[in-house]
Structures are given as structure tokens and as C-alpha cells.
Amino acid sequence: MKKLLGIIAAILLASVVLTACSGDEEKEVTVGAKNFTEQFLLAKMSQMLLEDEGFVVDMKDNLGSSALRQALENGQVQVTWDYTGTGLVTYNGEEPIADEQEAYAKIQEVDAENGITWTNISDVNNTYTLVMRSEQANDLGIASISDLADYVNANPGELRMATDAEFANRADGLPGIYETYGFEFGDEQISEMSYGLNYDAIHNEEVDVAVGFATDSRIREYDLVNLEDDQKFFPSYSAAVSMLTETYEEYPEIEEILKPLAEGLDSETMRELNYLVDVEENSVEDIAREFLIENGYMEE
Amino acid sequence: MDKKKLIALIVKALFWIFIIAFFWWVFSNQMFSKIVENPDKFLSLLQQHLTLVGISAGIAILTAFPLGVLITRPRFRKSEWWIVNIANLGQTIPSLAVLALAMGFLGIGIKAAIVALYIYSLLPILQNTIAGLDSVDPAAKDAAKGMGLTPIQILLKIELPSAAYSIIAGIRTAVILNIGTAALAYLIGGGGLGVWIFTGIQLFDNSFLISGAVPVTILAVLVDYIFRGIQFLLVPKGLRLARAAAIDSI
């Protein structure tokens, strides 16, 4: 018994010493991601690039926007991809800004005070959108959100909508749409569900309108149309790296490592990658690796 | 004995202090604001939640209990193994996966959620019914037989009353688990108070979280008490005394 205890103590001691030693050399970061495919892809690609440069990367994914942001502020997550519009409106209560560069400059300025640094803005603009089935939208003569507002006001209680809980309650989500366009769905008409299932719901004609992301491949797959945001309500949601300023200062190389990714991605490419995962059912890991290797960002 | 009682008393007191502190914190931070601001929405979510639980648990009781009785009849004894294992299967698959599977053939919405919750509630009721009936003293059954009672009479007068405690305990477990699990129905558009719980998680907004989660908890506690009451009424007095004596002597 004594011997056994001795062995256990030795192992414990050894592991403590080992981790203590290795801790000095290893560059460790935690990459976070929200709960949809594009985020999984961005986080996975960042993880691969960072690991390629000798970082030990921990992953915390599948978080809601605000949970991820909270984790970033707490330092539980150090590097994330986030969207300028979300940063301004949801996290900081600022007015939405439609211009991409302006929004980026503004969020850099505002978040600097929160100890968060934004870098590597990309051409991926993943703005929210309302979608309908092409056929029904044509039949009802709805092409823009204003048309939808007119229709709903004229026929209250007829159209049903699917949304996730986040969009249903965000200032730059449904409440803002209601206010800007002057219409409202009744509680009875709204089905709240996990994001992603709303595409199935609209495809199966269980609802008539659904919230979507502009870069989501299922919009094309299910023959849906983006309703035009004719009042320019949705701000610009450029994907950019948002990280803890502390981490940014400790490892300035992260910006350089993730640069090719930010420069190589645009909305079209992103939609294609999302398509490969969501519709063709490839794994996030495979698609991320292929993309990085094909574009020469990473060796085999 | 006294020491035990003292410890039990202290634990109870701590528990209540914790509960009171929690509610004090909740009220002083206006965590129930969503319920106050939007009572209609709250009532409709609550109603959806009750519908989810009521229908799924109701059908589960109506199928699992008779099935349990049937399986314990000598003629159907052989089928016990596979029926219990099918029910087991429903329980071992994570509740989220059951939801996803149900959604696969029923689409999105409350129907799929009810089916998933139904599957999830079967096992505790079935197993406790079987265990309860199996634990009935064979001597009592023999005596009843000797008195000339028919098998149906034996079931109704001897077996079910003796097994009532266990059977109701199974139903209680199933319903209480069901109330908590029903919060997941949001994920597939099934509604219920889970909508606010998940909104709270996604937006990191505690007032949503509390406005959704606390009513679910209170609901579970209430239902627990109701079933305890039913248990008290249905379990024969003699058995109740025997059980109390048994618990006391532990």
C-alpha cells in the first residue's frame, strides 16, 4: 500500500514538474467560436494556422454571441472571429454603421477601452437577412422587407416566421426590424428554434419567413430569396479577428499568422465553404484543412 | 438519533437560507422582469410547457403502466426482456438526440417534442411498475388464491395496492425529468419555457434565464408534492406504517 502511494505521489510530482517546465516555452491560446458553421470553419482554420506556427490551441466553440463575448472579456477565450456589426450594436450598444471600413474603425476605437483589439478585417460580410421561398415570395409579390411589412399589415396573422432566440431578442434583430419597417408578427406567428433548423422549417413550408445569414449556403440550396433590406437596417457584419488586447500584445505574431485567412476570404468563398459543410456534409475539419492547403497557407 | 435529527435540521435550515437568499438576489436585481413586462408571453410559454409535459407524460403513463402490468402476468413474462430493453434504449439515447430523431420524421415543432418526451418518460414508469409488482409478497398472492379470488381480483386488491408506492414513484420520476427535459423543446421549435432559458444563454441575459428557469424548477417541485400527495392517498395505510417504521429504523 505504501509503495502504491509512493508511486502515485511520484507520478503526480513528475507531472507537476513537467507541466511547469513546458509551460514556459509553450505558446498557448484559446480560440472561441459561436454556434454556426461559418464560425466553426473560421475557428478551425485559425487553430490549424496557429498550431502550424507552434501554438498550443484550445478550442471553445458552440457558444452564443454574448456568451462568447463574455468569455473573451473574462479571458477564458483569447482569439475569436466576430462581426463588426455585432461588436457595435450588441456588445457596445452603438448605432449600426452600414459602411464596412467605417464600422471597422469605430469598433476598433470603442473596444480598445474594453481591452479588446480588432484586427484582420475580411471581405466576408455575414449580415442578417430575412428569407422566403422564391415561389411564395413571387406569388405574394414580396421582394423587399418593406413589401413584407405591407403584406403583414394587410394580412395580419397569415405569415409565420422562424427565428432563433438570439435574433428574436437582439436590438439589431427582430425588434429593430419591427421598429424600422413598421410591422410586427404576433407571438403566435413566431416559432423560435435552434439556428439552422429554421431553414428546414421554411423548406418544409412550416413557416413562410425565416432569419438567415447572408453567407449561408442553404439559401441557394433550398431556393430561398433574400428579402432586400431597402431601408438599410442591417449594419455591416464584416468578419474580423477580435482578441484580448493582452494576448495581442503578448503574441503580436497572431495577427500576421491569421492575415492570409482574412485576405483570402470573401463572402462568396465563405458561402462555398459553408455549402461544402452544411449541404454536402463534409466535416469542418476536412474543409478547413483543404482550403488552407489549396491556397498555400499551410503545408500538408 | 438526536445527533442525526440535529444534522437534518441544520441541513434543512441551510437549504432554506440558500433559497431565501437566492430569491432575495433575484428580486433585488429584478431578474423576473421578463415575466412582469411580458405576462402574456410568459403565460403562453408556460402553457406550451404544460402541454408538452402533460401530453407526453400522460400518454407515457397510459402506455407504460398497462404494459408493465401485462408483462408481469405469467403468460407474457417471456416478453419482458425485449420490451424493457426497448424502453431502456429510449432512455439511454441522450434526450437531445431523441429530439433530433423525432424531428427527422415529424418535422419541427411541438409534435416532435412531445414524441421525444414520451419516449424519454417510458422507462421509469415501466420499470417501477414491474419492480413494484414483482416485489409483492408471493404468500399474500397465494393466500388470496386460496380464498378463491380470481387473477383480476388478486391484481386489483392485492398486487396493485402493494405496488402502488413503487409505481407512483416511477411516474413521479418520469414527470419531473420530463419537466426539465421539456426545456430542450425550444431547440426544435417546440416552444415552452426553454425559449427563455435559451434566450438567456444566447444573449447572456440573466433576466431571461431566471424568468425561464425558475418557473420550470417551481413547476417540478410543485408536481413532486402533488405526486407525494397522491402516493399518500393511494398507498394502503398498513403499508404506509410499515414503510415509515422501516425508514425510522434505518
Coordinates of C-alpha atoms in Angstrom, one line a residue:
Chain A
M1 CA 0.0 0.0 0.0
K2 CA 2.8 2.4 1.0
K3 CA 4.6 1.5 -2.2
L4 CA 1.5 2.3 -4.3
L5 CA 1.1 5.6 -2.6
G6 CA 4.7 6.4 -3.3
I7 CA 4.3 5.6 -7.0
I8 CA 1.2 7.8 -7.2
A9 CA 3.0 10.6 -5.4
A10 CA 5.9 10.3 -7.8
I11 CA 3.7 10.4 -10.8
L12 CA 1.8 13.5 -9.5
L13 CA 5.1 15.2 -8.7
A14 CA 6.6 14.3 -12.1
S15 CA 3.5 15.6 -14.0
V16 CA 3.6 18.9 -12.0
V17 CA 7.2 19.4 -12.7
L18 CA 6.8 18.5 -16.4
T19 CA 3.9 20.9 -16.9
A20 CA 5.7 23.6 -15.0
C21 CA 8.7 23.2 -17.3
S22 CA 6.8 23.0 -20.6
G23 CA 4.6 25.9 -19.6
D24 CA 7.4 28.4 -20.1
E25 CA 8.0 27.5 -23.7
E26 CA 4.6 26.8 -25.0
K27 CA 2.5 29.5 -26.5
E28 CA -1.0 28.8 -25.6
V29 CA -4.2 30.4 -26.8
T30 CA -7.8 29.5 -26.6
V31 CA -9.8 30.1 -29.8
G32 CA -13.5 30.6 -29.4
A33 CA -16.4 30.2 -31.9
K34 CA -20.1 30.8 -32.0
N35 CA -22.7 28.1 -32.8
F36 CA -22.9 28.0 -36.6
T37 CA -20.9 26.5 -39.5
E38 CA -19.0 29.6 -40.6
Q39 CA -17.7 30.2 -37.1
F40 CA -16.7 26.5 -36.8
L41 CA -14.8 26.9 -40.1
L42 CA -13.1 30.2 -39.2
A43 CA -12.1 28.9 -35.7
K44 CA -10.8 25.6 -37.1
M45 CA -8.7 27.3 -39.8
S46 CA -7.3 29.7 -37.2
Q47 CA -6.5 26.8 -34.9
M48 CA -4.7 25.0 -37.7
L49 CA -2.7 28.0 -38.8
L50 CA -1.7 28.8 -35.2
E51 CA -0.7 25.2 -34.5
D52 CA 1.3 25.3 -37.6
E53 CA 3.3 28.1 -36.0
G54 CA 3.9 26.2 -32.8
F55 CA 0.9 27.4 -30.7
V56 CA -1.0 25.0 -28.5
V57 CA -4.6 25.8 -29.2
D58 CA -7.5 25.1 -27.1
M59 CA -11.0 25.4 -28.7
K60 CA -14.2 26.6 -27.1
D61 CA -16.9 26.5 -29.7
N62 CA -20.7 26.4 -29.9
L63 CA -21.2 29.5 -27.8
G64 CA -24.0 32.1 -28.3
S65 CA -22.7 35.5 -29.4
S66 CA -22.9 37.1 -26.0
A67 CA -21.6 34.1 -24.2
L68 CA -18.5 34.1 -26.5
R69 CA -18.0 37.8 -25.9
Q70 CA -18.3 37.3 -22.2
A71 CA -15.7 34.5 -22.4
L72 CA -13.4 36.8 -24.3
E73 CA -13.8 39.6 -21.8
N74 CA -13.1 37.2 -19.0
G75 CA -10.0 35.9 -20.8
Q76 CA -11.4 32.3 -21.0
V77 CA -11.2 32.8 -24.7
Q78 CA -8.4 34.9 -26.3
V79 CA -9.0 34.8 -30.0
T80 CA -12.3 34.8 -31.9
W81 CA -13.7 35.8 -35.2
D82 CA -16.5 38.2 -34.7
Y83 CA -18.5 40.6 -36.8
T84 CA -18.2 44.4 -36.7
G85 CA -21.9 45.0 -36.6
T86 CA -22.4 42.6 -33.7
G87 CA -19.5 44.3 -31.9
L88 CA -21.0 47.7 -32.3
V89 CA -24.7 47.1 -31.7
T90 CA -24.9 44.0 -29.5
Y91 CA -21.8 44.3 -27.3
N92 CA -21.5 48.1 -27.1
G93 CA -25.0 49.5 -27.7
E94 CA -23.7 51.7 -30.6
E95 CA -25.7 52.8 -33.6
P96 CA -25.2 50.4 -36.5
I97 CA -23.0 51.6 -39.3
A98 CA -23.5 50.5 -42.9
D99 CA -20.1 51.3 -44.3
E100 CA -17.6 48.5 -43.8
Q101 CA -14.4 50.4 -43.1
E102 CA -16.2 53.0 -41.0
A103 CA -17.8 50.2 -38.9
Y104 CA -14.4 48.6 -38.5
A105 CA -12.7 51.8 -37.5
K106 CA -15.5 52.5 -35.0
I107 CA -15.4 49.1 -33.3
Q108 CA -11.6 49.3 -33.0
E109 CA -11.9 52.6 -31.3
V110 CA -14.8 51.6 -29.0
D111 CA -13.5 48.2 -28.0
A112 CA -10.0 49.4 -27.3
E113 CA -11.4 50.7 -24.0
N114 CA -12.7 47.2 -23.2
G115 CA -9.3 45.7 -23.6
I116 CA -10.3 44.1 -26.9
T117 CA -8.4 44.5 -30.1
W118 CA -9.9 44.1 -33.6
T119 CA -7.6 43.2 -36.5
N120 CA -7.7 41.4 -39.8
I121 CA -10.9 42.6 -41.3
S122 CA -12.1 40.4 -44.2
D123 CA -14.4 40.8 -47.1
V124 CA -16.8 38.3 -45.6
N125 CA -20.0 40.2 -44.8
N126 CA -22.2 37.9 -42.9
T127 CA -25.1 40.2 -42.4
Y128 CA -28.5 39.1 -41.2
T129 CA -31.2 38.6 -43.8
L130 CA -34.8 37.6 -44.0
V131 CA -35.5 34.8 -46.4
M132 CA -38.6 33.4 -48.1
R133 CA -39.2 30.6 -50.5
S134 CA -38.8 32.1 -54.0
E135 CA -42.0 30.7 -55.2
Q136 CA -44.1 32.1 -52.4
A137 CA -42.3 35.5 -52.4
N138 CA -43.1 35.8 -56.2
D139 CA -46.7 34.8 -55.7
L140 CA -47.2 37.3 -52.9
G141 CA -45.2 40.0 -54.7
I142 CA -42.7 40.3 -51.9
A143 CA -39.2 41.3 -52.8
S144 CA -38.1 43.6 -50.0
I145 CA -38.7 43.8 -46.3
S146 CA -40.9 46.9 -47.0
D147 CA -43.1 44.6 -49.2
L148 CA -43.2 42.1 -46.4
A149 CA -44.2 44.8 -43.9
D150 CA -47.1 45.9 -46.2
Y151 CA -48.2 42.4 -46.7
V152 CA -48.1 41.6 -42.9
N153 CA -50.0 44.8 -42.1
A154 CA -52.7 43.9 -44.7
N155 CA -52.9 40.3 -43.7
P156 CA -52.1 40.0 -40.0
G157 CA -51.7 36.5 -38.7
E158 CA -51.1 34.9 -42.0
L159 CA -47.4 34.6 -42.4
R160 CA -45.4 32.6 -39.9
M161 CA -41.8 33.1 -39.1
A162 CA -38.9 31.0 -37.8
T163 CA -36.1 32.6 -35.8
D164 CA -33.5 31.6 -33.2
A165 CA -33.8 33.1 -29.7
E166 CA -30.9 35.4 -30.3
F167 CA -32.2 37.2 -33.4
A168 CA -35.7 37.4 -31.8
N169 CA -34.4 39.5 -29.0
R170 CA -31.4 41.4 -30.3
A171 CA -31.7 45.2 -30.9
D172 CA -30.3 44.7 -34.4
G173 CA -32.6 41.7 -34.9
L174 CA -36.4 41.4 -35.0
P175 CA -37.3 44.3 -32.6
G176 CA -35.2 46.6 -34.7
I177 CA -36.9 45.3 -37.9
Y178 CA -40.3 45.9 -36.4
E179 CA -39.4 49.4 -35.5
T180 CA -37.8 50.4 -38.8
Y181 CA -40.3 48.8 -41.1
G182 CA -43.4 49.4 -39.0
F183 CA -44.9 45.9 -38.8
E184 CA -45.0 43.1 -36.3
F185 CA -45.6 39.4 -36.2
G186 CA -47.8 38.2 -33.4
D187 CA -46.4 35.8 -30.8
E188 CA -48.5 33.1 -32.3
Q189 CA -46.7 33.5 -35.7
I190 CA -43.2 33.3 -34.4
S191 CA -41.5 29.9 -33.9
E192 CA -38.3 30.0 -32.0
M193 CA -35.8 27.3 -32.6
S194 CA -32.1 26.5 -32.8
Y195 CA -30.5 28.4 -35.7
G196 CA -30.1 26.2 -38.7
L197 CA -33.3 24.4 -38.2
N198 CA -35.2 27.5 -39.4
Y199 CA -34.0 26.6 -43.0
D200 CA -35.6 23.2 -42.6
A201 CA -38.7 24.8 -41.3
I202 CA -39.1 27.1 -44.2
H203 CA -38.1 24.4 -46.7
N204 CA -40.8 22.1 -45.3
E205 CA -43.3 25.0 -45.6
E206 CA -43.9 25.0 -41.8
V207 CA -43.1 28.7 -41.9
D208 CA -43.0 31.4 -44.6
V209 CA -40.3 33.7 -43.4
A210 CA -37.0 32.8 -41.7
V211 CA -34.0 34.6 -40.4
G212 CA -30.8 33.7 -42.2
F213 CA -27.2 34.8 -42.6
A214 CA -26.2 36.2 -46.0
T215 CA -23.3 33.7 -46.3
D216 CA -25.4 30.7 -45.5
S217 CA -25.3 28.2 -48.4
R218 CA -28.8 26.8 -47.6
I219 CA -30.3 29.9 -49.1
R220 CA -29.3 28.7 -52.5
E221 CA -29.7 25.1 -51.8
Y222 CA -33.4 25.5 -50.8
D223 CA -34.2 28.1 -53.5
L224 CA -34.8 30.9 -51.0
V225 CA -34.6 34.6 -51.7
N226 CA -33.0 37.3 -49.5
L227 CA -35.6 40.0 -49.0
E228 CA -34.0 43.3 -49.9
D229 CA -33.2 45.4 -46.9
D230 CA -34.4 48.5 -48.6
Q231 CA -34.3 50.7 -45.5
K232 CA -30.7 49.7 -44.9
F233 CA -31.5 48.4 -41.4
F234 CA -28.9 45.6 -41.1
P235 CA -25.5 47.1 -40.4
S236 CA -22.3 45.7 -42.0
Y237 CA -21.2 42.5 -40.4
S238 CA -17.6 42.1 -41.6
A239 CA -15.9 39.1 -40.1
A240 CA -12.7 40.2 -38.3
V241 CA -10.4 38.9 -35.6
S242 CA -11.4 40.1 -32.2
M243 CA -8.9 39.3 -29.5
L244 CA -7.9 40.2 -26.0
T245 CA -5.5 43.2 -26.1
E246 CA -3.3 41.4 -23.6
T247 CA -3.0 38.4 -25.9
Y248 CA -2.4 40.7 -28.9
E249 CA 0.5 42.4 -27.1
E250 CA 1.9 39.1 -25.8
Y251 CA 1.8 37.4 -29.2
P252 CA 1.8 40.1 -31.9
E253 CA 2.5 37.3 -34.4
I254 CA -1.1 36.1 -34.3
E255 CA -2.2 39.0 -36.5
E256 CA 0.4 38.0 -39.1
I257 CA -0.5 34.3 -38.9
L258 CA -4.2 34.9 -39.5
K259 CA -3.6 37.6 -42.1
P260 CA -3.7 35.3 -45.2
L261 CA -7.0 34.0 -44.0
A262 CA -8.5 37.4 -43.6
E263 CA -7.2 38.4 -47.0
G264 CA -8.2 35.2 -48.8
L265 CA -11.8 35.1 -47.7
D266 CA -14.7 36.9 -49.1
S267 CA -18.5 36.3 -48.9
E268 CA -18.6 34.2 -52.0
T269 CA -15.7 31.9 -50.8
M270 CA -17.3 31.6 -47.4
R271 CA -20.7 30.7 -48.8
E272 CA -18.9 28.0 -50.8
L273 CA -17.1 26.6 -47.8
N274 CA -20.4 26.7 -45.8
Y275 CA -22.0 24.8 -48.6
L276 CA -19.4 22.1 -48.5
V277 CA -20.1 21.5 -44.8
D278 CA -23.9 22.2 -44.5
V279 CA -25.2 20.7 -47.7
E280 CA -22.5 18.2 -48.9
E281 CA -22.0 17.2 -45.3
N282 CA -18.2 17.2 -45.2
S283 CA -16.6 17.7 -41.8
V284 CA -15.5 21.1 -40.8
E285 CA -12.0 19.8 -40.2
D286 CA -11.6 18.4 -43.7
I287 CA -12.9 21.5 -45.4
A288 CA -10.7 23.8 -43.3
R289 CA -7.6 21.8 -44.0
E290 CA -8.3 21.5 -47.7
F291 CA -8.9 25.2 -48.0
L292 CA -5.7 26.1 -46.2
I293 CA -3.6 23.7 -48.2
E294 CA -5.0 24.5 -51.6
N295 CA -4.4 28.2 -51.0
G296 CA -0.9 27.6 -49.8
Y297 CA -1.5 29.0 -46.3
M298 CA -0.4 25.7 -44.8
E299 CA 1.8 22.8 -45.7
E300 CA 0.3 19.3 -46.0
Chain B
M1 CA -30.7 9.6 16.9
D2 CA -30.7 13.1 18.3
K3 CA -27.5 13.9 16.5
K4 CA -29.0 12.8 13.3
K5 CA -32.0 15.0 13.8
L6 CA -29.9 17.9 14.6
I7 CA -27.9 17.5 11.4
A8 CA -31.0 17.1 9.4
L9 CA -32.3 20.3 10.9
I10 CA -29.2 22.2 10.1
V11 CA -29.2 21.0 6.5
K12 CA -32.8 22.0 6.2
A13 CA -32.1 25.4 7.6
L14 CA -29.1 26.0 5.3
F15 CA -31.3 24.9 2.4
W16 CA -34.0 27.4 3.2
I17 CA -31.4 30.2 3.8
F18 CA -30.0 29.4 0.4
I19 CA -33.4 29.5 -1.2
I20 CA -34.3 32.8 0.5
A21 CA -31.0 34.4 -0.4
F22 CA -31.5 33.3 -4.0
F23 CA -34.9 34.8 -4.3
W24 CA -33.8 37.9 -2.5
W25 CA -31.0 38.3 -5.0
V26 CA -33.4 37.6 -7.9
F27 CA -35.9 40.1 -6.8
S28 CA -33.5 42.8 -5.8
N29 CA -31.9 42.5 -9.3
Q30 CA -35.3 42.4 -11.0
M31 CA -34.5 39.1 -12.5
F32 CA -38.1 38.3 -13.1
S33 CA -38.5 41.5 -15.2
K34 CA -39.4 39.5 -18.3
I35 CA -42.4 37.9 -16.5
V36 CA -43.6 41.3 -15.2
E37 CA -43.0 43.1 -18.5
N38 CA -44.5 40.5 -20.7
P39 CA -47.0 38.4 -18.8
D40 CA -48.8 37.3 -22.0
K41 CA -45.7 35.8 -23.5
F42 CA -44.9 34.1 -20.1
L43 CA -48.3 32.6 -19.9
S44 CA -48.2 31.3 -23.4
L45 CA -44.7 29.8 -22.8
L46 CA -45.9 28.2 -19.6
Q47 CA -49.0 26.8 -21.3
Q48 CA -46.8 25.4 -24.1
H49 CA -44.6 23.8 -21.4
L50 CA -47.5 22.3 -19.6
T51 CA -48.9 21.0 -22.8
L52 CA -45.6 19.4 -23.7
V53 CA -45.3 17.7 -20.3
G54 CA -49.0 16.9 -19.9
I55 CA -49.5 15.2 -23.2
S56 CA -46.2 13.3 -23.3
A57 CA -46.2 12.2 -19.7
G58 CA -49.9 11.4 -19.9
I59 CA -49.5 9.1 -22.9
A60 CA -46.4 7.6 -21.3
I61 CA -48.4 6.7 -18.2
L62 CA -51.3 5.3 -20.2
T63 CA -48.9 3.0 -22.2
A64 CA -46.1 2.1 -19.7
F65 CA -48.3 1.3 -16.8
P66 CA -50.6 -1.2 -18.5
L67 CA -47.6 -2.6 -20.3
G68 CA -45.9 -3.2 -17.0
V69 CA -48.9 -4.9 -15.6
L70 CA -49.2 -7.1 -18.7
I71 CA -45.5 -8.1 -18.7
T72 CA -45.8 -9.3 -15.1
R73 CA -48.7 -11.7 -16.0
P74 CA -47.3 -15.2 -16.3
R75 CA -48.4 -15.5 -19.8
F76 CA -46.4 -12.5 -21.1
R77 CA -43.4 -13.0 -18.8
K78 CA -41.3 -14.0 -21.7
S79 CA -41.7 -10.7 -23.5
E80 CA -40.3 -8.8 -20.5
W81 CA -36.7 -8.9 -21.7
W82 CA -37.2 -7.2 -25.0
I83 CA -39.9 -4.8 -24.1
V84 CA -37.8 -3.5 -21.2
N85 CA -34.8 -3.3 -23.4
I86 CA -36.6 -1.3 -26.0
A87 CA -37.7 1.1 -23.3
N88 CA -34.1 1.2 -22.0
L89 CA -32.9 2.2 -25.4
G90 CA -35.3 5.2 -25.4
Q91 CA -33.8 6.2 -22.1
T92 CA -30.1 5.7 -22.9
I93 CA -30.1 7.8 -26.0
P94 CA -29.4 11.4 -24.9
S95 CA -32.5 13.5 -24.8
L96 CA -31.2 15.9 -27.4
A97 CA -30.7 13.0 -29.8
V98 CA -34.2 11.7 -29.2
L99 CA -35.4 15.2 -30.1
A100 CA -33.4 15.2 -33.2
L101 CA -34.6 11.8 -34.2
A102 CA -38.2 12.6 -33.6
M103 CA -37.7 15.8 -35.7
G104 CA -36.5 13.6 -38.5
F105 CA -39.9 12.1 -39.2
L106 CA -42.2 14.7 -37.7
G107 CA -40.7 17.9 -38.7
I108 CA -40.1 20.9 -36.5
G109 CA -42.5 21.9 -33.7
I110 CA -44.4 20.7 -30.7
K111 CA -45.4 17.3 -32.1
A112 CA -41.8 16.1 -32.4
A113 CA -41.0 17.4 -29.0
I114 CA -44.0 15.5 -27.5
V115 CA -42.9 12.3 -29.1
A116 CA -39.4 12.7 -27.9
L117 CA -40.5 13.4 -24.3
Y118 CA -42.9 10.5 -24.5
I119 CA -40.1 8.1 -25.4
Y120 CA -38.0 9.6 -22.6
S121 CA -40.7 9.1 -20.0
L122 CA -41.5 5.4 -20.7
L123 CA -38.7 3.6 -18.9
P124 CA -39.0 4.9 -15.3
I125 CA -42.7 4.1 -15.3
L126 CA -42.4 0.7 -16.9
Q127 CA -39.5 -0.4 -14.7
N128 CA -41.0 0.8 -11.4
T129 CA -44.4 -0.8 -12.3
I130 CA -42.6 -4.1 -13.0
A131 CA -40.4 -3.8 -9.9
G132 CA -43.4 -2.9 -7.7
L133 CA -45.5 -5.8 -8.9
D134 CA -42.5 -8.2 -8.6
S135 CA -41.9 -7.2 -5.0
V136 CA -45.4 -8.2 -3.9
D137 CA -45.2 -11.0 -1.3
P138 CA -46.0 -14.3 -3.0
A139 CA -47.5 -15.6 0.2
A140 CA -50.1 -12.8 0.0
K141 CA -50.9 -13.8 -3.5
D142 CA -51.2 -17.5 -2.5
A143 CA -53.5 -16.6 0.3
A144 CA -55.7 -14.6 -2.0
K145 CA -55.8 -17.5 -4.4
G146 CA -56.7 -19.9 -1.6
M147 CA -59.5 -17.6 -0.7
G148 CA -60.9 -18.1 -4.2
L149 CA -60.1 -14.7 -5.7
T150 CA -59.7 -14.5 -9.5
P151 CA -56.4 -13.3 -11.0
I152 CA -58.1 -10.0 -11.8
Q153 CA -59.2 -9.6 -8.2
I154 CA -55.8 -10.5 -7.0
L155 CA -54.3 -7.9 -9.2
L156 CA -56.7 -5.1 -8.1
K157 CA -57.0 -6.0 -4.5
I158 CA -53.6 -7.3 -3.6
E159 CA -50.9 -6.6 -6.2
L160 CA -51.7 -3.0 -7.3
P161 CA -52.2 -1.6 -3.8
S162 CA -49.0 -3.2 -2.6
A163 CA -47.1 -2.0 -5.6
A164 CA -48.7 1.5 -5.6
Y165 CA -45.8 3.2 -3.8
S166 CA -43.2 2.0 -6.4
I167 CA -45.5 2.6 -9.4
I168 CA -46.2 6.2 -8.3
A169 CA -42.6 6.8 -7.5
G170 CA -41.8 5.8 -11.1
I171 CA -44.4 8.2 -12.5
R172 CA -43.1 10.9 -10.3
T173 CA -39.6 10.4 -11.5
A174 CA -40.7 10.4 -15.1
V175 CA -42.8 13.5 -14.9
I176 CA -40.2 15.5 -13.0
L177 CA -37.5 14.5 -15.5
N178 CA -39.9 15.4 -18.3
I179 CA -40.5 18.9 -16.9
G180 CA -36.8 19.6 -17.0
T181 CA -36.2 17.9 -20.4
A182 CA -39.1 19.8 -22.0
A183 CA -36.9 22.9 -21.8
L184 CA -34.9 21.4 -24.7
A185 CA -38.0 21.6 -26.9
Y186 CA -37.0 25.1 -27.9
L187 CA -34.2 23.7 -30.0
I188 CA -36.7 22.1 -32.4
G189 CA -39.3 24.9 -32.3
G190 CA -41.4 23.1 -29.7
G191 CA -41.8 26.2 -27.5
G192 CA -42.1 26.1 -23.8
L193 CA -40.2 27.9 -21.1
G194 CA -36.9 26.6 -22.7
V195 CA -37.3 29.5 -25.1
W196 CA -36.4 32.0 -22.4
I197 CA -33.8 29.8 -20.9
F198 CA -32.0 29.5 -24.3
T199 CA -32.5 33.2 -25.0
G200 CA -30.8 33.9 -21.7
I201 CA -27.9 31.6 -22.6
Q202 CA -27.5 33.0 -26.1
L203 CA -27.8 36.7 -25.1
F204 CA -26.1 36.1 -21.8
D205 CA -29.1 37.8 -20.2
N206 CA -29.8 36.5 -16.7
S207 CA -33.3 38.0 -16.5
F208 CA -34.3 35.8 -19.4
L209 CA -32.6 32.8 -17.9
I210 CA -34.2 33.3 -14.4
S211 CA -37.6 34.1 -15.8
G212 CA -37.5 30.8 -17.7
A213 CA -35.6 28.5 -15.4
V214 CA -37.2 29.4 -12.0
P215 CA -40.7 28.7 -13.1
V216 CA -39.6 25.3 -14.5
T217 CA -38.0 24.5 -11.1
I218 CA -41.0 25.6 -9.2
L219 CA -43.2 23.5 -11.5
A220 CA -41.1 20.4 -10.9
V221 CA -41.2 21.0 -7.1
L222 CA -45.0 21.5 -7.2
V223 CA -45.6 18.4 -9.2
D224 CA -43.4 16.4 -6.9
Y225 CA -45.6 17.5 -4.0
I226 CA -48.7 16.6 -5.8
F227 CA -47.5 13.1 -6.5
R228 CA -46.4 12.7 -2.9
G229 CA -50.0 13.6 -2.0
I230 CA -51.3 11.0 -4.5
Q231 CA -48.9 8.5 -3.1
F232 CA -50.1 9.2 0.4
L233 CA -53.7 8.7 -0.7
L234 CA -53.2 5.6 -2.7
V235 CA -50.8 3.6 -0.6
P236 CA -52.7 1.5 1.9
K237 CA -52.4 2.6 5.4
G238 CA -50.8 -0.6 6.6
L239 CA -48.0 -0.4 4.1
R240 CA -47.5 3.2 4.9
L241 CA -47.0 2.4 8.6
A242 CA -44.6 -0.4 7.7
R243 CA -42.6 1.8 5.4
A244 CA -42.4 4.7 8.0
A245 CA -41.2 2.2 10.6
A246 CA -38.6 0.9 8.1
I247 CA -37.4 4.4 7.3
D248 CA -37.3 5.2 11.0
S249 CA -35.2 2.2 11.9
I250 CA -32.5 3.0 9.3

